[in-house]
C-alpha positions as MATLAB code, in Angstrom:
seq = 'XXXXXXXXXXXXXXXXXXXXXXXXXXXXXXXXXXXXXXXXXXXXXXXXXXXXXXXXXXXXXXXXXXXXXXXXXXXXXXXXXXXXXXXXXXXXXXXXXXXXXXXXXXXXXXXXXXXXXXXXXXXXXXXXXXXXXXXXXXXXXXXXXXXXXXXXXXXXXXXXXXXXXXXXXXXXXXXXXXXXXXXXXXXXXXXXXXXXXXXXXXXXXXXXXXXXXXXXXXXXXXXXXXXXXXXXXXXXXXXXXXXXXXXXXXXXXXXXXXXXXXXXXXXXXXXXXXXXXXXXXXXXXXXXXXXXXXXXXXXXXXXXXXXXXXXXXXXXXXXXXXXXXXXXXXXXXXXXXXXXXXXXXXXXXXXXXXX';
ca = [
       0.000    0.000    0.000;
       1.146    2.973   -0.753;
       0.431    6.453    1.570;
      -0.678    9.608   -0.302;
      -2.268   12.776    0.505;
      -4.674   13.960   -2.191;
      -5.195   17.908   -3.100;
      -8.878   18.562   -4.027;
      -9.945   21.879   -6.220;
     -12.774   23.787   -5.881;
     -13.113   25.425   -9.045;
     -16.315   25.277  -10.457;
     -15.595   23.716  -13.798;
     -18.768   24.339  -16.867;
     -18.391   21.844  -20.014;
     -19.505   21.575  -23.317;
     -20.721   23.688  -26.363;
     -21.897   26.925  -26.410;
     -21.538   27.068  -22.984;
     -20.008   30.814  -23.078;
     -23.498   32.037  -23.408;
     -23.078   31.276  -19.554;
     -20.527   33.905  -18.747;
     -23.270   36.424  -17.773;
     -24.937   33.822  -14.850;
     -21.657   33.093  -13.745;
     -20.299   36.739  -13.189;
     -23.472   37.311  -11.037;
     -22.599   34.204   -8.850;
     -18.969   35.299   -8.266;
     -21.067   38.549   -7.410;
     -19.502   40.699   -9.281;
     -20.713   43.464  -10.991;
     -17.515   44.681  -12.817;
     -15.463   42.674  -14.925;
     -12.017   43.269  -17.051;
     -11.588   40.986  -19.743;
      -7.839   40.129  -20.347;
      -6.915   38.868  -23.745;
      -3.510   38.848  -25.660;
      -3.724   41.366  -29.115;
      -4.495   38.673  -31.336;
      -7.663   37.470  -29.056;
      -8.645   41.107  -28.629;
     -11.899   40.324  -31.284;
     -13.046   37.359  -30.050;
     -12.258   39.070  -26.486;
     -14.428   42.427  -26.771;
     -17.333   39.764  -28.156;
     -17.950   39.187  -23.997;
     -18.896   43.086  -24.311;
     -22.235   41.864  -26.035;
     -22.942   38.713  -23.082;
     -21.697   40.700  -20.279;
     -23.209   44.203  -20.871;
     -22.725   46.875  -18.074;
     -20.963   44.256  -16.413;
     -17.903   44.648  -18.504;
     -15.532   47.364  -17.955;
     -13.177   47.303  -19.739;
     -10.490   44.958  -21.694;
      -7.006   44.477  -21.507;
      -5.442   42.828  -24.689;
      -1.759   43.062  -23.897;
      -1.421   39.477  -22.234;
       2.398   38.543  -23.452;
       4.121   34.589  -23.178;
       5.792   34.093  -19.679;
       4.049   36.555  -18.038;
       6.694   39.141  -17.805;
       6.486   41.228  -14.499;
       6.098   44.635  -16.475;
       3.263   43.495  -18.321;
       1.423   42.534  -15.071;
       2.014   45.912  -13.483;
       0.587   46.973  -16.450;
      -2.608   45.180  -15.996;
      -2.697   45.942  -12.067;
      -3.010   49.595  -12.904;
      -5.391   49.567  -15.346;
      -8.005   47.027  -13.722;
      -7.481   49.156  -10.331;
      -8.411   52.284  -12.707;
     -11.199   50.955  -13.801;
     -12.702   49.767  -10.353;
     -12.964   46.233  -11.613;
     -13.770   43.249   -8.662;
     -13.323   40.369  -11.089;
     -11.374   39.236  -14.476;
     -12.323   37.412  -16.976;
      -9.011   35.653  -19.059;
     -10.162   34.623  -22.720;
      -7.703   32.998  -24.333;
      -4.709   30.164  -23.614;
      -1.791   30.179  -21.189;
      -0.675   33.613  -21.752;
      -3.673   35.220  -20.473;
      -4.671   32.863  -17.982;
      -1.052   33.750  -16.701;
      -1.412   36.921  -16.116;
      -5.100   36.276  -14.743;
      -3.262   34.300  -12.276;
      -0.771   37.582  -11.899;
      -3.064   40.212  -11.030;
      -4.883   37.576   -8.931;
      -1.943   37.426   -6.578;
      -1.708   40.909   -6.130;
      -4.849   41.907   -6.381;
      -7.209   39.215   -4.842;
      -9.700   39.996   -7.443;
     -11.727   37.005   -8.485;
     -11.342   34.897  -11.898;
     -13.780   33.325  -14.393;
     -11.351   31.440  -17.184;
     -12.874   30.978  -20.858;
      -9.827   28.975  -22.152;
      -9.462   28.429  -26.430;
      -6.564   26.368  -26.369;
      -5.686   22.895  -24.535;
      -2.934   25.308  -21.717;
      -4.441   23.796  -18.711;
      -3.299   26.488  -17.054;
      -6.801   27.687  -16.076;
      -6.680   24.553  -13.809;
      -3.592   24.892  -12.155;
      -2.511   26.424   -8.577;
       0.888   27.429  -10.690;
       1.987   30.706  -11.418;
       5.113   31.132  -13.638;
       6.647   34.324  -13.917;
       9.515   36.140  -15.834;
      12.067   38.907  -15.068;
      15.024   39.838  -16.138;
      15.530   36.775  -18.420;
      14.331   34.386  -15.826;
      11.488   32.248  -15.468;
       9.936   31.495  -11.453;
       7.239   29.108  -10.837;
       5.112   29.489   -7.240;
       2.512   27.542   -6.181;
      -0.570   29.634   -4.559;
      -4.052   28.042   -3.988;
      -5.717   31.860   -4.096;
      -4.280   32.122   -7.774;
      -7.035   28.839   -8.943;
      -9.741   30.865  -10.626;
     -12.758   30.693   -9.686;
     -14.969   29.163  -12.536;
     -13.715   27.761  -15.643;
     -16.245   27.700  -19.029;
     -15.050   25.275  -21.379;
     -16.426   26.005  -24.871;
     -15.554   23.615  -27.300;
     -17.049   25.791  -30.226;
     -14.225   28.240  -29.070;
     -11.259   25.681  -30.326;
     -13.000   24.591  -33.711;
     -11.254   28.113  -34.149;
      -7.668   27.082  -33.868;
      -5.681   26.307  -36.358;
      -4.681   22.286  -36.678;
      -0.611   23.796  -36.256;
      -1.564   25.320  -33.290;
      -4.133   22.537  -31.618;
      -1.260   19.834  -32.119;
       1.338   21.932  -29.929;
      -1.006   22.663  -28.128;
      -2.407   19.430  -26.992;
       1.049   18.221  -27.042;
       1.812   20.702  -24.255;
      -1.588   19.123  -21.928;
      -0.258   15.616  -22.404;
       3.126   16.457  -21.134;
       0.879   17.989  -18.082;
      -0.671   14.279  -17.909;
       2.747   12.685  -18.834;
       4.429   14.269  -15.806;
       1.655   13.623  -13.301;
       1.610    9.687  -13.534;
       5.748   10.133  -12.235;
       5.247   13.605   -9.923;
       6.376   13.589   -6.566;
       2.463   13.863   -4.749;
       1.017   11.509   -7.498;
      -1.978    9.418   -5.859;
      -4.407    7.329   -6.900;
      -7.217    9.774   -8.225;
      -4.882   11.985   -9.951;
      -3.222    8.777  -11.772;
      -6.713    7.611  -13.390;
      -7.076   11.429  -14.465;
      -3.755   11.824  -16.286;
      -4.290    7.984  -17.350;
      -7.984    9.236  -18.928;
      -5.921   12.860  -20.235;
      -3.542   10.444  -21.988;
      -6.286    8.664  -23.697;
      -8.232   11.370  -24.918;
      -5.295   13.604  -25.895;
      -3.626   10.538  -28.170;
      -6.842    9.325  -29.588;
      -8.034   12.698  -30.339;
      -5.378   15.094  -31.563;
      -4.907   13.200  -35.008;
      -8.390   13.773  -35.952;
      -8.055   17.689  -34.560;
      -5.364   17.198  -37.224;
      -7.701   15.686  -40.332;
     -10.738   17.146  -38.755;
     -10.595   20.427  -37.995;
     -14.122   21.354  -37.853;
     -15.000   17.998  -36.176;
     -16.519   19.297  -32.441;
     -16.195   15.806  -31.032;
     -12.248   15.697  -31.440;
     -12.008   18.769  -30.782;
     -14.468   18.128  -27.227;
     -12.132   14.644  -26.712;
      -8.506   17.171  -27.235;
     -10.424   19.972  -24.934;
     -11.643   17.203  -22.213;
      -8.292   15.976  -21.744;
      -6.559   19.581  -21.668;
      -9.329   19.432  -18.738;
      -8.002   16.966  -17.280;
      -4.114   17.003  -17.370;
      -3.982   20.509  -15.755;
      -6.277   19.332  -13.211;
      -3.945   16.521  -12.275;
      -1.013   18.556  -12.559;
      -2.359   20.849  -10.522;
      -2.476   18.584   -8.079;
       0.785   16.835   -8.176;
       3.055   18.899   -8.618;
       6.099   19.620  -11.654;
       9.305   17.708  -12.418;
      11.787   17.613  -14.519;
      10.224   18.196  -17.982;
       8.477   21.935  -16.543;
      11.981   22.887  -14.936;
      13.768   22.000  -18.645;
      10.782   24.462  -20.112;
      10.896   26.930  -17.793;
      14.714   27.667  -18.175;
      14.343   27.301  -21.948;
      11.020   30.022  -22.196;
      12.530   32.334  -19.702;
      15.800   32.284  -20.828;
      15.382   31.882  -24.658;
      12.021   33.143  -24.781;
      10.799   30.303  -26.880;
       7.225   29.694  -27.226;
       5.709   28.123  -24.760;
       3.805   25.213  -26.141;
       6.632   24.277  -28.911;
       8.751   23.769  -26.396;
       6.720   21.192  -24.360;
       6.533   19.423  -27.408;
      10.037   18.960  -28.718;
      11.028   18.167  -24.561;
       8.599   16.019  -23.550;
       9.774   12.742  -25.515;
      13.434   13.062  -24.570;
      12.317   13.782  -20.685;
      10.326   10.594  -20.456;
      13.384    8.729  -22.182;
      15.635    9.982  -19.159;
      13.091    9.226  -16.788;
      11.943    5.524  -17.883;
      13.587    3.354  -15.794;
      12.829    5.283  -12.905;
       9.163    5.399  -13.623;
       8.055    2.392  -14.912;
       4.710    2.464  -14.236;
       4.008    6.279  -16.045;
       5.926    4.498  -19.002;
       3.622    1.232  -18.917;
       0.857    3.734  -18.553;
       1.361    5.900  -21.371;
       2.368    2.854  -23.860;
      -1.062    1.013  -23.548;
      -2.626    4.121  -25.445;
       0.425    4.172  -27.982;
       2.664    1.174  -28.399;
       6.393    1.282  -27.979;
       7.986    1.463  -31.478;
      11.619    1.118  -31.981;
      13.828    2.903  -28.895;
      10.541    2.632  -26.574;
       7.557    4.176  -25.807;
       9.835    7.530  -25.964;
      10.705    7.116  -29.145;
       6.833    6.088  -30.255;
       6.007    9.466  -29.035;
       8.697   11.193  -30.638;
       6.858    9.797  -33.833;
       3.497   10.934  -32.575;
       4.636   14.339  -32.447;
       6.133   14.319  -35.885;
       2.885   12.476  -37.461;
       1.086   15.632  -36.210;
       3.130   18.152  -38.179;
       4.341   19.506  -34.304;
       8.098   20.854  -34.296;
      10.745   17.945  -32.997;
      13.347   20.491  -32.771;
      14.654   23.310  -30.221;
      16.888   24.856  -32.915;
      13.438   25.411  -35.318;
      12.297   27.083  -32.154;
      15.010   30.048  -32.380;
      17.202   28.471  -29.546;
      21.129   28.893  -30.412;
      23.267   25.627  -30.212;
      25.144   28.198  -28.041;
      22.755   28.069  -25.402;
      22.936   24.793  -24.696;
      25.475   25.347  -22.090;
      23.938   27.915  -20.252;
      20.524   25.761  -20.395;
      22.332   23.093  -18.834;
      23.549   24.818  -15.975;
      20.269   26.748  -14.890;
      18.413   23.180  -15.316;
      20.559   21.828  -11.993;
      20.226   25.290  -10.357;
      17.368   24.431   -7.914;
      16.086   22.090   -9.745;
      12.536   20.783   -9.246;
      11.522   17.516   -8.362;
      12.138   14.514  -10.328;
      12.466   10.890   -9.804;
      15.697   10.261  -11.187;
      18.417   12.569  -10.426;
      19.690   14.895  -13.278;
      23.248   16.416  -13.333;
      24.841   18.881  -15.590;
      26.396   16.164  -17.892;
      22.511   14.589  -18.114;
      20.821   17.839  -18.753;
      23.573   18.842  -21.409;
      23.192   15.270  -23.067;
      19.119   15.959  -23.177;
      19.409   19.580  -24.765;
      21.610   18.420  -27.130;
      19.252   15.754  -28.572;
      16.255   18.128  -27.982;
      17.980   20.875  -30.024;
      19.142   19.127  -32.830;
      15.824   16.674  -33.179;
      17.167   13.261  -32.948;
      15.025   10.327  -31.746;
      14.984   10.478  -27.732;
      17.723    8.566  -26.091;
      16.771    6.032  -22.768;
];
């Protein structure tokens, strides 16, 4: 038997199609009355469209939500939702924007409702990564959970089949990572297990299917529920390798999951078996493992295999290496500068994952 301690959530989660047509209800149980929306620039349309649910209630909108939530853009925000008088926020969009919810959350206490259009998981997630001065710090805060989150799958039949594959790549290394994470228990390991099986059975037809609403409702369910388990796990290895490589390089965010996440569960196999076993009975170990088979999934979705397609110089590899040991998360095999080099090395140039 083994001991565990589970972490419940109590965000109120909403699921299923047209669902934003909900927003309005949920502001008034929140009770709030005045509400910033928080978008990035290229959301800022489909953003301003909560103008015409929320009416009076909305008060303005924010569209300058940037990757890595960089401290300067979140003072930003402060000032302007504190102008404004807001008590709540509502973050439409992916991880961006439900990072700097999160942000002004922290320092502000206001309230969130998340309407998320990409598979981030973020929205479900205690986690709040930050970045200053070329560096990228996680914290984990309860208050920063927001609220209510509206799932709309008609909101991702919108994004394009590129971005869906990253970013469903980037939810099952969420799921990936919880079946090995240090607080893993049983409840969280049947969610990543289910994450696992919707994400791999679902993003292919995202792929051939754009306009499909039931992949897309399988891709969004498991985004669902690999933050949740995340959330409640904790990080290792593969979010510590991401963070120094986004905060550092400033690489996107969701490429990057994908072109780490095979060569992190090749370090990691043979100390955790089980995550391996778990993750091969939805996709069969080819040649070189269930690592490598997943190395091919990414590739069969047109996803990017390769850090140096991402904009990171060979140059950095070093560097990269030596902020990965710097308090380094988590992880159930030891890493050491040597191992961390040896994994950039294969992650930047796109070889097949080594165990």
């Amino acid at each position: 038997m083994k001991a565990f301690v589970h972490r419940g959530q109590v965000t109120k989660v909403v699921f299923g199609r047209r669902t934003r047509s909900r927003i309005p209800d949920e502001v008034v149980l929140m009770g709030c009355e005045r509400m910033v929306v928080l978008s990035t620039l290229n959301q800022a349309a489909q953003a301003a469209e909560m103008g015409d649910l929320m009416g009076a209630a909305m008060v303005g909108h924010f569209a300058e939500a940037t990757m890595h939530t960089p401290v300067e853009v979140t003072e930003k925000a402060v000032a302007y939702v504190q102008s404004v008088k807001a008590d709540g926020v509502l973050t439409v969009g992916g991880g961006s924007t439900i990072g700097l919810g999160k942000a002004i959350a922290v320092r502000t206490g206001l309230p969130q409702l998340a309407l998320p259009t990409t598979y981030a998981g973020s929205e479900m997630t205690p986690i709040l990564g930050e970045t200053e001065g070329g560096r990228k710090t996680t914290r984990r805060l309860p208050e920063v959970l927001p609220r209510t989150v509206v799932y709309d799958v008609d909101l991702t039949l919108t994004l394009p089949p590129a971005v869906a594959a990253v970013s469903g790549v980037n939810a099952l290394a969420h799921a990936v990572e919880a079946l090995y994470g240090q607080d893993h228990d049983p409840i969280a390991n049947l969610m990543a297990g289910e994450a696992v099986d919707a994400l791999i059975r679902s993003l292919p037809a995202v792929i051939g299917r754009p306009d499909d609403p039931e992949a897309r409702a399988g891709a969004l369910y498991g985004a669902w529920l690999a933050g949740t388990c995340l959330g409640s796990v904790g990080m290792a290895l593969h979010h510590k390798v991401c963070h120094v490589l986004g905060g550092t390089f400033n690489l996107p965010h969701a490429e990057t999951h994908t072109v780490v996440l095979p060569h992190v569960l090749a370090f990691n196999a043979a100390a955790a078996p089980d995550a391996v076993e778990r993750v091969a009975r939805t996709l069969p170990g080819s040649e070189g493992g269930t690592a490598a088979a997943l190395f091919d999934f990414v590739g069969e979705l047109g996803a990017p295999r390769a850090l140096r397609d991402l904009g990171m110089p060979e140059a950095g590899i070093d560097q990269a290496a030596d902020l990965i040991v710097q308090n380094a998360y988590w992880n159930p095999r030891p890493v050491d500068r040597s191992s961390a080099r040896a994994l950039l090395t294969r992650a930047w140039a796109g070889e097949r994952p080594a165990v």
